[in-house]
Amino acid sequence: MCATAVSEIRIPHFIGGVWTNSTSANWQDVINPATGASLGKVPLAEAAEVNAAVEAAAAAFPEWRRTPPEDRIQPLFKLKMLLEEHIDELSRLITIENGKTLGEAKGELRRAIENVEVACGIPMMMQGYNLEDVARGIDETMIRQPMGVVAAITAFNFPAMIPFWFLPYAIATGNTFVLKGSERVPLTMKRTFELLEQIGLPKGVVNMVNGGKTAVDTILDHPKVRAVSFVGSTPVAKYIYARAAASGKRAQCQGGAKNPVIVLPDADMSMATKIISDSAFGCAGQRCLAVSVAVAIGEAQKTFRDSIAEAAANLRVGNGMDETTQMGPVITPQSKTRVEALIGQGEKGGAKVLVDGRNAKIVGGENGNFVKPTILDDVSIESELAHTEIFGPVLSLVHAKDLDDAMAFLSKNPFGNQASLFTSSGSAARRFRYEAPAGNIGINIGVAAPMAYFPFSGWKDSFFGDMHGQGRDAIEFYTDKKVVVERWAKEHSRKF
Ligand code: NAD
């Protein structure tokens, strides 16, 4: 057991299989959002440190690429077992640095593990296709080859799962990988890379650098980085997509969200309330698939409003390490201030604060970033707030006359990460599935998170790129297609 006090931890990089202390002059505190306690310091890497990680990945690529896919997946089987063995320890790390509850942290790790499991199918998934006799005696074959060095830049809200939307597929397809995780939650990936160190990967196949904008820009401009995956806010996603494209990289950039849910009067109201409450307030609303604006129709306007207000008011808010806590804090004091200001903006704009989570008093959490669940009623369908990502535990209620009205509201949403409908009508559900302008659709589902064998399909300002994370899209993203057209003269075969 390491004797170093947690607050003294200075997070190293992992470059070419070696834990490397940063030489950066810039460091940032890692803070427990529930207590305000310092958990350690994270470096904001200088360009030279990032360049070293890319060079280590580039040096490892030729041999890793030649390693048969069947051999490349063997370490992933070990990784799955190690993640299972360490799931409680990793959950605790996620909770102390991100704030979500232990149950939510464990749920996130299950999704991370699922991506490892799916990537173990690469020998099947990576196959190409062929056709004999495309012309007389001529055969054509499409093969997939790894690209080289690929990188991922990730958000704070799922410290384990989001890097695993990329890492397992990237290396199983034969690429080498550089992660620049979120500087706000570096402890989970540090521990995960200690596990990655034990699975028998050659040095340089996986690398991790800690940092902020300088690290990101160095990745984006590096000529040896072939592809970049990003998860974070929309303005940064747009920036990364443009800058990556400018240097000829393949890019997939997942951005922010404002996820609507429509509640029809024929919905099972108690199920809808429970599921929508979990979606809106789970992870303190800091999920890119959190429902954040509910459109109730007809009688549901009153029944849903009353039941969701009661559910919100009764949620137990506190430190996620306490097993009885149902909702933790938001990530930073700045985030708390921003969320509370947006609630105030809604109020000024005429919304009624039905349940007010501002100025939360949490025993033992006086220095934490707590905002309690909040319900804003009668948010104008025309207001800016109805389309603004809050990324906190705030559910806005807007009212619509009928499904046509509600669908018109959805069509104005600049984001397209998720849209949900609660109903018992098959025809309403089918219409919704057909018309809703979002890439992940929930029918009586509050968090329509695709399993790892389906793509995570954001649309509009929630995604920039062509190929999504996870599933078959991951194989498309991480491989170059090569088509071989062959003719062999008959005379030659007669010699044998
Ligand atoms: P963020 O955009 O602030 O940061 C994400 C990453 O980008 C971090 O690694 C950060 O270091 C880097 N970064 C930040 N500013 C940068 C800049 N100016 N230049 C270059 N790099 C920069 O996002 P966040 O606060 O960590 O995460 C929350 C956001 O992520 C929300 O908007 C949420 O909706 C979104 N998100 C989206 C998905 C999705 O699948 N679409 C999933 C999770 C989170």
Coordinates of C-alpha atoms and ligand atoms in Angstrom, one line a residue:
M1 CA 0.0 0.0 0.0
C2 CA 1.4 3.4 -0.9
A3 CA 2.1 5.6 2.1
T4 CA 1.6 8.9 0.1
A5 CA -1.4 10.8 1.4
V6 CA -4.1 11.1 -1.3
S7 CA -3.8 14.9 -1.4
E8 CA -0.1 14.7 -2.3
I9 CA -0.6 12.5 -5.3
R10 CA 0.9 14.1 -8.4
I11 CA -0.6 12.3 -11.4
P12 CA 2.1 11.0 -13.8
H13 CA 1.7 10.4 -17.5
F14 CA 2.0 6.9 -19.0
I15 CA 4.3 7.0 -22.0
G16 CA 5.8 4.1 -23.8
G17 CA 5.0 1.7 -20.9
V18 CA 6.7 4.0 -18.3
W19 CA 5.1 6.1 -15.6
T20 CA 6.6 9.5 -16.3
N21 CA 6.5 12.5 -14.0
S22 CA 5.5 15.7 -15.8
T23 CA 7.9 18.5 -16.3
S24 CA 5.1 21.0 -16.8
A25 CA 5.1 24.3 -14.9
N26 CA 1.3 24.2 -14.8
W27 CA -0.6 22.0 -12.4
Q28 CA -4.2 21.9 -11.3
D29 CA -5.8 20.7 -8.1
V30 CA -8.0 17.6 -8.3
I31 CA -11.0 18.3 -6.0
N32 CA -13.6 16.0 -4.4
P33 CA -16.8 17.8 -5.5
A34 CA -18.7 16.5 -2.5
T35 CA -16.3 17.9 0.2
G36 CA -14.0 20.4 -1.5
A37 CA -11.0 18.3 -0.3
S38 CA -7.9 18.2 -2.4
L39 CA -7.3 14.7 -4.0
G40 CA -4.0 15.5 -5.7
K41 CA -2.5 17.5 -8.5
V42 CA -2.7 17.0 -12.2
P43 CA -0.2 18.4 -14.7
L44 CA -1.3 20.3 -17.8
A45 CA 1.2 18.7 -20.2
E46 CA 3.5 20.8 -22.3
A47 CA 3.7 20.0 -26.0
A48 CA 7.0 18.0 -25.7
E49 CA 5.3 15.5 -23.3
V50 CA 2.4 14.9 -25.7
N51 CA 4.9 14.6 -28.6
A52 CA 6.7 11.9 -26.6
A53 CA 3.5 9.9 -26.1
V54 CA 2.7 10.1 -29.8
E55 CA 6.2 9.0 -30.7
A56 CA 6.0 6.1 -28.3
A57 CA 2.7 5.1 -29.9
A58 CA 4.2 5.5 -33.4
A59 CA 7.2 3.3 -32.5
A60 CA 4.9 0.5 -31.2
F61 CA 2.7 0.5 -34.2
P62 CA 4.6 -1.6 -36.8
E63 CA 4.9 -4.6 -34.5
W64 CA 1.5 -4.3 -33.0
R65 CA -0.1 -4.0 -36.4
R66 CA 1.6 -7.3 -37.5
T67 CA 0.4 -9.0 -34.3
P68 CA -2.6 -11.3 -35.4
P69 CA -6.0 -10.0 -34.2
E70 CA -6.5 -13.2 -32.3
D71 CA -3.4 -12.4 -30.3
R72 CA -4.3 -8.7 -29.9
I73 CA -7.5 -9.5 -28.1
Q74 CA -5.9 -11.8 -25.5
P75 CA -4.9 -8.9 -23.3
L76 CA -8.5 -7.6 -23.5
F77 CA -9.8 -10.8 -21.9
K78 CA -7.3 -10.2 -19.1
L79 CA -8.4 -6.6 -18.9
K80 CA -12.0 -7.6 -18.5
M81 CA -11.1 -9.9 -15.6
L82 CA -9.0 -7.2 -13.9
L83 CA -11.8 -4.6 -14.3
E84 CA -14.3 -7.0 -12.7
E85 CA -11.9 -7.7 -9.8
H86 CA -11.3 -4.0 -9.2
I87 CA -14.8 -2.8 -9.8
D88 CA -15.4 -1.7 -6.2
E89 CA -12.1 0.1 -5.9
L90 CA -12.6 1.9 -9.3
S91 CA -16.2 2.8 -8.3
R92 CA -14.9 4.5 -5.2
L93 CA -12.3 6.5 -7.2
I94 CA -15.0 7.6 -9.6
T95 CA -17.2 8.7 -6.8
I96 CA -14.6 10.7 -4.9
E97 CA -13.4 12.6 -8.0
N98 CA -16.6 13.0 -9.9
G99 CA -19.3 13.0 -7.2
K100 CA -21.7 10.5 -8.6
T101 CA -23.1 7.8 -6.3
L102 CA -21.3 4.5 -5.9
G103 CA -24.2 2.7 -7.7
E104 CA -23.9 5.1 -10.6
A105 CA -20.1 4.6 -10.7
K106 CA -20.5 0.8 -10.7
G107 CA -23.1 1.2 -13.5
E108 CA -20.6 3.2 -15.5
L109 CA -17.9 0.6 -15.1
R110 CA -20.3 -2.1 -16.3
R111 CA -20.6 -0.1 -19.5
A112 CA -16.9 0.3 -19.8
I113 CA -16.4 -3.5 -19.4
E114 CA -19.1 -4.1 -22.0
N115 CA -17.0 -2.3 -24.6
V116 CA -14.0 -4.5 -23.8
E117 CA -16.2 -7.5 -24.3
V118 CA -17.4 -6.3 -27.7
A119 CA -13.9 -5.4 -28.8
C120 CA -12.9 -9.1 -28.1
G121 CA -14.9 -9.9 -31.3
I122 CA -12.6 -7.9 -33.5
P123 CA -11.3 -11.0 -35.4
M124 CA -14.9 -11.4 -36.8
M125 CA -15.8 -7.7 -36.8
M126 CA -12.7 -6.6 -38.7
Q127 CA -13.1 -8.9 -41.6
G128 CA -13.4 -7.4 -45.1
Y129 CA -15.2 -9.0 -48.0
N130 CA -14.5 -10.2 -51.5
L131 CA -15.9 -11.3 -54.8
E132 CA -14.4 -13.7 -57.3
D133 CA -14.7 -13.0 -61.0
V134 CA -15.5 -9.3 -61.0
A135 CA -14.4 -9.7 -64.6
R136 CA -13.3 -13.0 -66.1
G137 CA -10.3 -14.3 -64.0
I138 CA -10.2 -11.1 -61.9
D139 CA -10.9 -11.2 -58.1
E140 CA -11.5 -8.2 -55.9
T141 CA -11.0 -8.1 -52.1
M142 CA -11.6 -5.4 -49.5
I143 CA -9.3 -5.7 -46.5
R144 CA -9.2 -3.5 -43.4
Q145 CA -5.9 -2.2 -42.0
P146 CA -5.3 -0.3 -38.8
M147 CA -4.5 3.4 -39.3
G148 CA -1.6 4.0 -36.9
V149 CA -1.6 6.3 -33.9
V150 CA -5.1 7.3 -32.8
A151 CA -6.1 9.6 -29.9
A152 CA -9.1 10.3 -27.6
I153 CA -9.9 13.4 -25.7
T154 CA -12.6 12.9 -23.1
A155 CA -15.1 14.6 -20.8
F156 CA -15.3 14.6 -17.0
N157 CA -18.8 13.0 -16.5
F158 CA -17.9 9.4 -17.1
P159 CA -14.2 9.1 -16.1
A160 CA -14.1 5.3 -16.9
M161 CA -16.7 4.6 -19.5
I162 CA -16.0 7.4 -22.1
P163 CA -12.3 6.4 -22.6
F164 CA -13.5 2.9 -23.1
W165 CA -15.8 3.9 -26.0
F166 CA -12.5 4.1 -27.9
L167 CA -9.5 2.4 -26.3
P168 CA -10.6 -1.3 -26.6
Y169 CA -11.6 -1.0 -30.3
A170 CA -8.6 1.2 -31.2
I171 CA -6.0 -1.3 -30.0
A172 CA -7.9 -4.5 -31.0
T173 CA -8.0 -3.3 -34.6
G174 CA -4.2 -2.9 -34.4
N175 CA -3.8 0.9 -33.8
T176 CA -1.8 2.4 -31.0
F177 CA -3.5 4.8 -28.7
V178 CA -3.0 8.1 -26.8
L179 CA -5.6 9.2 -24.2
K180 CA -5.9 12.7 -23.0
G181 CA -8.6 12.2 -20.4
S182 CA -10.4 14.9 -18.4
E183 CA -8.0 16.9 -16.2
R184 CA -10.8 17.2 -13.6
V185 CA -11.1 13.4 -13.0
P186 CA -7.6 11.9 -13.6
L187 CA -7.5 9.4 -10.7
T188 CA -9.8 6.8 -12.3
M189 CA -7.7 6.6 -15.5
K190 CA -4.4 6.5 -13.6
R191 CA -5.6 3.4 -11.7
T192 CA -7.1 1.9 -14.9
F193 CA -3.7 2.4 -16.7
E194 CA -2.0 0.6 -13.8
L195 CA -4.3 -2.3 -14.6
L196 CA -3.6 -1.9 -18.3
E197 CA 0.1 -2.3 -17.5
Q198 CA -0.6 -5.8 -16.2
I199 CA -2.3 -7.3 -19.3
G200 CA 0.7 -7.9 -21.4
L201 CA 0.4 -5.2 -24.0
P202 CA 3.7 -4.2 -25.7
K203 CA 5.1 -0.9 -24.5
G204 CA 3.7 2.1 -26.3
V205 CA 0.4 0.4 -27.4
V206 CA -1.5 2.5 -24.9
N207 CA -0.3 5.9 -23.6
M208 CA -1.9 8.5 -21.4
V209 CA -1.1 12.2 -21.0
N210 CA -2.8 14.6 -18.6
G211 CA -3.5 18.1 -19.7
G212 CA -5.7 20.8 -21.1
K213 CA -5.8 22.9 -24.2
T214 CA -2.0 22.7 -25.0
A215 CA -2.1 18.9 -24.9
V216 CA -5.2 18.8 -27.1
D217 CA -3.8 21.2 -29.7
T218 CA -0.6 19.2 -29.8
I219 CA -2.6 16.1 -30.6
L220 CA -4.6 17.9 -33.2
D221 CA -1.6 19.2 -35.0
H222 CA 0.7 16.2 -34.8
P223 CA 1.3 14.7 -38.2
K224 CA 1.6 11.2 -36.8
V225 CA -1.9 11.2 -35.2
R226 CA -4.3 9.7 -37.8
A227 CA -7.6 9.9 -36.0
V228 CA -9.1 11.8 -33.1
S229 CA -12.2 10.9 -30.9
F230 CA -13.6 13.6 -28.7
V231 CA -16.4 13.8 -26.1
G232 CA -17.3 17.0 -24.4
S233 CA -19.1 20.3 -24.9
T234 CA -20.4 21.4 -28.3
P235 CA -18.1 24.5 -28.8
V236 CA -15.0 22.4 -28.1
A237 CA -16.3 19.5 -30.3
K238 CA -16.7 22.0 -33.2
Y239 CA -13.3 23.4 -32.6
I240 CA -11.7 19.9 -32.5
Y241 CA -13.5 18.7 -35.6
A242 CA -12.4 21.7 -37.6
R243 CA -8.8 21.7 -36.4
A244 CA -8.4 17.9 -36.8
A245 CA -9.8 18.1 -40.3
A246 CA -7.4 21.0 -41.1
S247 CA -4.5 18.6 -40.6
G248 CA -6.2 15.7 -42.5
K249 CA -7.3 13.6 -39.6
R250 CA -10.3 11.5 -39.3
A251 CA -12.5 12.9 -36.4
Q252 CA -15.5 11.9 -34.4
C253 CA -16.6 14.5 -32.0
Q254 CA -19.5 14.0 -29.5
G255 CA -20.9 17.3 -28.1
G256 CA -23.5 18.6 -25.7
A257 CA -27.2 17.9 -25.5
K258 CA -30.6 19.1 -24.5
N259 CA -32.7 16.0 -24.4
P260 CA -36.5 16.3 -24.6
V261 CA -39.0 13.8 -23.4
I262 CA -42.7 13.9 -24.4
V263 CA -45.2 12.5 -21.9
L264 CA -48.6 11.6 -23.5
P265 CA -51.7 11.3 -21.3
D266 CA -51.9 7.6 -21.9
A267 CA -48.5 6.9 -20.4
D268 CA -48.2 4.8 -17.3
M269 CA -47.6 7.9 -15.1
S270 CA -45.9 6.2 -12.2
M271 CA -43.4 4.4 -14.4
A272 CA -42.9 7.6 -16.4
T273 CA -42.2 9.6 -13.3
K274 CA -39.7 7.2 -11.8
I275 CA -37.8 6.8 -15.1
I276 CA -37.8 10.5 -16.0
S277 CA -36.7 11.4 -12.5
D278 CA -33.8 8.9 -12.7
S279 CA -32.9 10.3 -16.1
A280 CA -33.1 14.0 -15.2
F281 CA -31.4 13.8 -11.8
G282 CA -29.2 10.7 -12.0
C283 CA -25.5 11.7 -11.9
A284 CA -26.8 15.2 -10.8
G285 CA -28.0 15.7 -14.4
Q286 CA -24.5 15.6 -15.7
R287 CA -25.2 12.9 -18.3
C288 CA -25.2 13.7 -22.0
L289 CA -28.4 11.5 -22.2
A290 CA -30.1 13.1 -19.2
V291 CA -33.6 14.2 -20.0
S292 CA -33.7 17.9 -19.4
V293 CA -36.9 19.3 -20.9
A294 CA -40.2 17.5 -20.6
V295 CA -43.2 18.2 -22.8
A296 CA -46.4 17.1 -21.2
I297 CA -49.6 16.9 -23.3
G298 CA -53.2 17.3 -22.2
E299 CA -54.1 15.9 -18.8
A300 CA -50.4 14.8 -18.3
Q301 CA -49.6 18.5 -17.8
K302 CA -51.0 18.3 -14.3
T303 CA -50.5 14.7 -13.4
F304 CA -46.9 14.5 -14.6
R305 CA -46.1 17.9 -13.1
D306 CA -47.4 16.9 -9.7
S307 CA -45.8 13.5 -9.6
I308 CA -42.4 14.6 -10.9
A309 CA -42.3 17.5 -8.5
E310 CA -42.9 15.1 -5.6
A311 CA -40.2 12.7 -6.9
A312 CA -37.7 15.6 -7.2
A313 CA -38.4 17.0 -3.8
N314 CA -37.9 13.6 -2.1
L315 CA -34.5 12.6 -3.6
R316 CA -31.8 12.2 -1.0
V317 CA -28.9 14.4 -2.0
G318 CA -25.4 14.0 -0.4
N319 CA -22.0 12.5 -0.7
G320 CA -22.0 9.7 -3.2
M321 CA -19.9 7.5 -0.9
D322 CA -22.9 7.2 1.4
E323 CA -24.9 4.2 0.2
T324 CA -28.2 5.9 0.9
T325 CA -27.4 8.9 -1.3
Q326 CA -29.5 9.1 -4.5
M327 CA -27.9 12.2 -6.0
G328 CA -24.4 13.7 -5.6
P329 CA -23.0 17.2 -6.3
V330 CA -22.1 18.9 -9.6
I331 CA -18.5 18.8 -10.6
T332 CA -17.1 22.3 -9.7
P333 CA -18.2 25.5 -7.8
Q334 CA -18.3 27.2 -11.2
S335 CA -20.7 24.6 -12.4
K336 CA -22.9 25.1 -9.4
T337 CA -22.9 28.9 -10.0
R338 CA -23.7 28.4 -13.7
V339 CA -26.6 26.0 -13.0
E340 CA -28.1 28.3 -10.3
A341 CA -27.8 31.3 -12.6
L342 CA -29.7 29.4 -15.3
I343 CA -32.4 28.6 -12.9
G344 CA -32.6 32.3 -12.1
Q345 CA -32.7 33.1 -15.8
G346 CA -35.7 30.8 -16.2
E347 CA -37.5 32.4 -13.3
K348 CA -36.9 35.9 -14.7
G349 CA -38.2 34.7 -18.0
G350 CA -41.5 33.8 -16.4
A351 CA -41.0 30.1 -15.4
K352 CA -42.3 29.0 -12.0
V353 CA -39.6 27.3 -9.8
L354 CA -41.8 24.4 -8.6
V355 CA -38.9 22.7 -6.8
D356 CA -36.0 24.9 -6.0
G357 CA -32.6 23.3 -5.6
R358 CA -30.6 26.5 -5.1
N359 CA -28.7 27.2 -1.9
A360 CA -28.8 23.6 -0.9
K361 CA -27.8 22.8 2.7
I362 CA -26.2 19.4 3.0
V363 CA -25.0 18.2 6.4
G364 CA -21.3 17.4 6.0
G365 CA -21.3 18.9 2.4
E366 CA -20.9 22.5 3.3
N367 CA -17.9 22.8 1.0
G368 CA -19.4 20.6 -1.7
N369 CA -21.0 21.8 -5.0
F370 CA -24.5 20.7 -4.2
V371 CA -27.6 21.8 -6.2
K372 CA -30.7 19.9 -5.3
P373 CA -33.2 18.6 -7.9
T374 CA -35.0 21.6 -9.5
I375 CA -38.2 21.7 -11.5
L376 CA -39.0 24.8 -13.6
D377 CA -42.6 24.8 -14.7
D378 CA -44.1 26.7 -17.6
V379 CA -40.8 27.3 -19.4
S380 CA -41.8 29.1 -22.6
I381 CA -41.5 26.9 -25.7
E382 CA -40.0 29.9 -27.4
S383 CA -37.4 30.7 -24.7
E384 CA -33.6 30.3 -25.1
L385 CA -33.5 28.2 -21.9
A386 CA -35.8 25.6 -23.5
H387 CA -32.9 24.8 -25.8
T388 CA -29.9 25.6 -23.6
E389 CA -27.8 22.8 -22.1
I390 CA -27.8 23.2 -18.3
F391 CA -25.9 20.0 -17.4
G392 CA -27.1 20.0 -13.8
P393 CA -30.2 18.6 -11.9
V394 CA -32.8 20.8 -13.5
L395 CA -35.8 19.6 -15.4
S396 CA -37.8 22.2 -17.4
L397 CA -41.5 21.6 -18.1
V398 CA -42.9 23.0 -21.3
H399 CA -46.5 22.5 -22.3
A400 CA -47.8 21.5 -25.7
K401 CA -51.4 21.1 -27.0
D402 CA -50.8 17.9 -28.8
L403 CA -48.1 15.6 -30.4
D404 CA -47.9 17.8 -33.5
D405 CA -47.0 20.8 -31.3
A406 CA -44.5 18.8 -29.3
M407 CA -42.8 17.5 -32.4
A408 CA -42.6 21.1 -33.8
F409 CA -40.8 22.0 -30.5
L410 CA -38.4 19.1 -30.9
S411 CA -37.6 20.1 -34.5
K412 CA -36.2 23.5 -33.2
N413 CA -33.8 21.8 -30.8
P414 CA -30.2 22.5 -31.9
F415 CA -29.0 19.3 -30.3
G416 CA -29.9 15.7 -31.3
N417 CA -28.4 13.4 -28.8
Q418 CA -31.6 11.8 -27.5
A419 CA -35.4 12.1 -27.6
S420 CA -37.8 10.1 -25.5
L421 CA -41.5 9.4 -25.5
F422 CA -43.7 7.9 -22.8
T423 CA -47.0 6.4 -24.1
S424 CA -49.0 3.2 -24.3
S425 CA -49.9 3.9 -28.0
G426 CA -48.0 1.9 -30.6
S427 CA -48.9 4.3 -33.4
A428 CA -47.7 7.4 -31.4
A429 CA -44.5 5.4 -30.6
R430 CA -44.0 4.6 -34.3
R431 CA -44.5 8.2 -35.4
F432 CA -42.1 9.4 -32.8
R433 CA -39.4 6.8 -33.8
Y434 CA -39.9 7.9 -37.4
E435 CA -39.9 11.6 -37.0
A436 CA -37.9 12.5 -33.9
P437 CA -34.8 14.5 -34.9
A438 CA -32.3 12.7 -32.6
G439 CA -29.8 9.8 -32.9
N440 CA -30.8 7.9 -29.8
I441 CA -34.5 7.3 -29.2
G442 CA -36.2 6.1 -26.1
I443 CA -39.7 4.7 -26.1
N444 CA -40.7 4.5 -22.4
I445 CA -36.9 4.7 -21.7
G446 CA -35.3 7.7 -20.0
V447 CA -31.6 7.1 -20.8
A448 CA -31.5 5.5 -24.2
A449 CA -27.8 4.7 -24.0
P450 CA -26.9 2.3 -26.8
M451 CA -25.2 -1.0 -25.8
A452 CA -21.6 -1.3 -26.9
Y453 CA -22.6 -3.3 -30.0
F454 CA -24.7 -0.4 -31.3
P455 CA -23.3 3.0 -32.3
F456 CA -23.7 6.0 -29.9
S457 CA -25.6 8.0 -32.4
G458 CA -25.8 11.7 -31.6
W459 CA -27.1 14.0 -34.3
K460 CA -27.0 17.8 -35.1
D461 CA -24.9 19.8 -32.6
S462 CA -24.4 16.7 -30.5
F463 CA -22.1 15.1 -33.0
F464 CA -19.6 16.1 -35.7
G465 CA -18.3 13.4 -37.9
D466 CA -19.6 10.4 -39.9
M467 CA -18.7 7.3 -37.8
H468 CA -19.9 7.1 -34.2
G469 CA -18.3 5.5 -31.2
Q470 CA -18.9 1.8 -30.4
G471 CA -20.2 -1.1 -32.5
R472 CA -19.5 -1.5 -36.2
D473 CA -18.9 2.2 -36.5
A474 CA -15.9 1.8 -34.3
I475 CA -14.4 -0.7 -36.7
E476 CA -15.1 1.7 -39.6
F477 CA -13.5 4.6 -37.7
Y478 CA -10.3 2.8 -36.7
T479 CA -9.5 1.1 -40.0
D480 CA -8.5 2.1 -43.5
K481 CA -10.2 0.1 -46.3
K482 CA -7.9 -1.2 -49.0
V483 CA -9.3 -2.8 -52.1
V484 CA -7.2 -5.3 -54.1
V485 CA -8.0 -6.3 -57.7
E486 CA -6.1 -9.3 -58.9
R487 CA -5.5 -11.2 -62.1
W488 CA -3.2 -14.2 -62.4
A489 CA -2.3 -15.5 -65.9
K490 CA -3.4 -19.1 -66.6
E491 CA 0.0 -19.9 -68.2
H492 CA 1.7 -19.3 -64.8
S493 CA -0.5 -21.9 -63.0
R494 CA 0.1 -24.5 -65.7
K495 CA 3.8 -24.6 -64.7
F496 CA 2.9 -26.3 -61.3
Ligands
NAD1 P1 -15.4 20.1 -22.1 O1 -15.7 20.4 -23.5 O2 -15.1 21.3 -21.1 O3 -14.0 19.2 -22.0 C1 -13.9 18.0 -22.7 C2 -12.4 17.8 -23.0 O4 -12.0 18.9 -23.9 C3 -11.5 17.8 -21.8 O5 -10.6 16.7 -22.0 C4 -10.8 19.1 -21.8 O6 -9.5 19.1 -21.4 C5 -10.8 19.5 -23.3 N1 -11.0 20.9 -23.5 C6 -11.8 21.8 -22.8 N2 -11.7 23.0 -23.4 C7 -10.9 23.0 -24.4 C8 -10.4 23.9 -25.4 N3 -10.8 25.2 -25.3 N4 -9.6 23.5 -26.3 C9 -9.2 22.2 -26.4 N5 -9.6 21.3 -25.5 C10 -10.4 21.6 -24.5 O7 -16.5 19.1 -21.5 P2 -16.7 18.6 -20.0 O8 -17.2 19.7 -19.2 O9 -15.6 17.8 -19.6 O10 -17.9 17.6 -20.2 C11 -19.3 18.0 -20.3 C12 -19.8 18.2 -21.7 O11 -19.6 17.0 -22.4 C13 -21.3 18.4 -21.7 O12 -21.6 19.4 -22.7 C14 -21.9 17.1 -22.1 O13 -23.1 17.1 -22.8 C15 -20.8 16.6 -23.0 N6 -20.8 15.1 -23.2 C16 -21.3 14.6 -24.3 C17 -21.4 13.2 -24.5 C18 -21.9 12.6 -25.8 O14 -21.8 11.4 -25.9 N7 -22.4 13.4 -26.7 C19 -21.0 12.4 -23.5 C20 -20.5 13.0 -22.3 C21 -20.4 14.3 -22.1

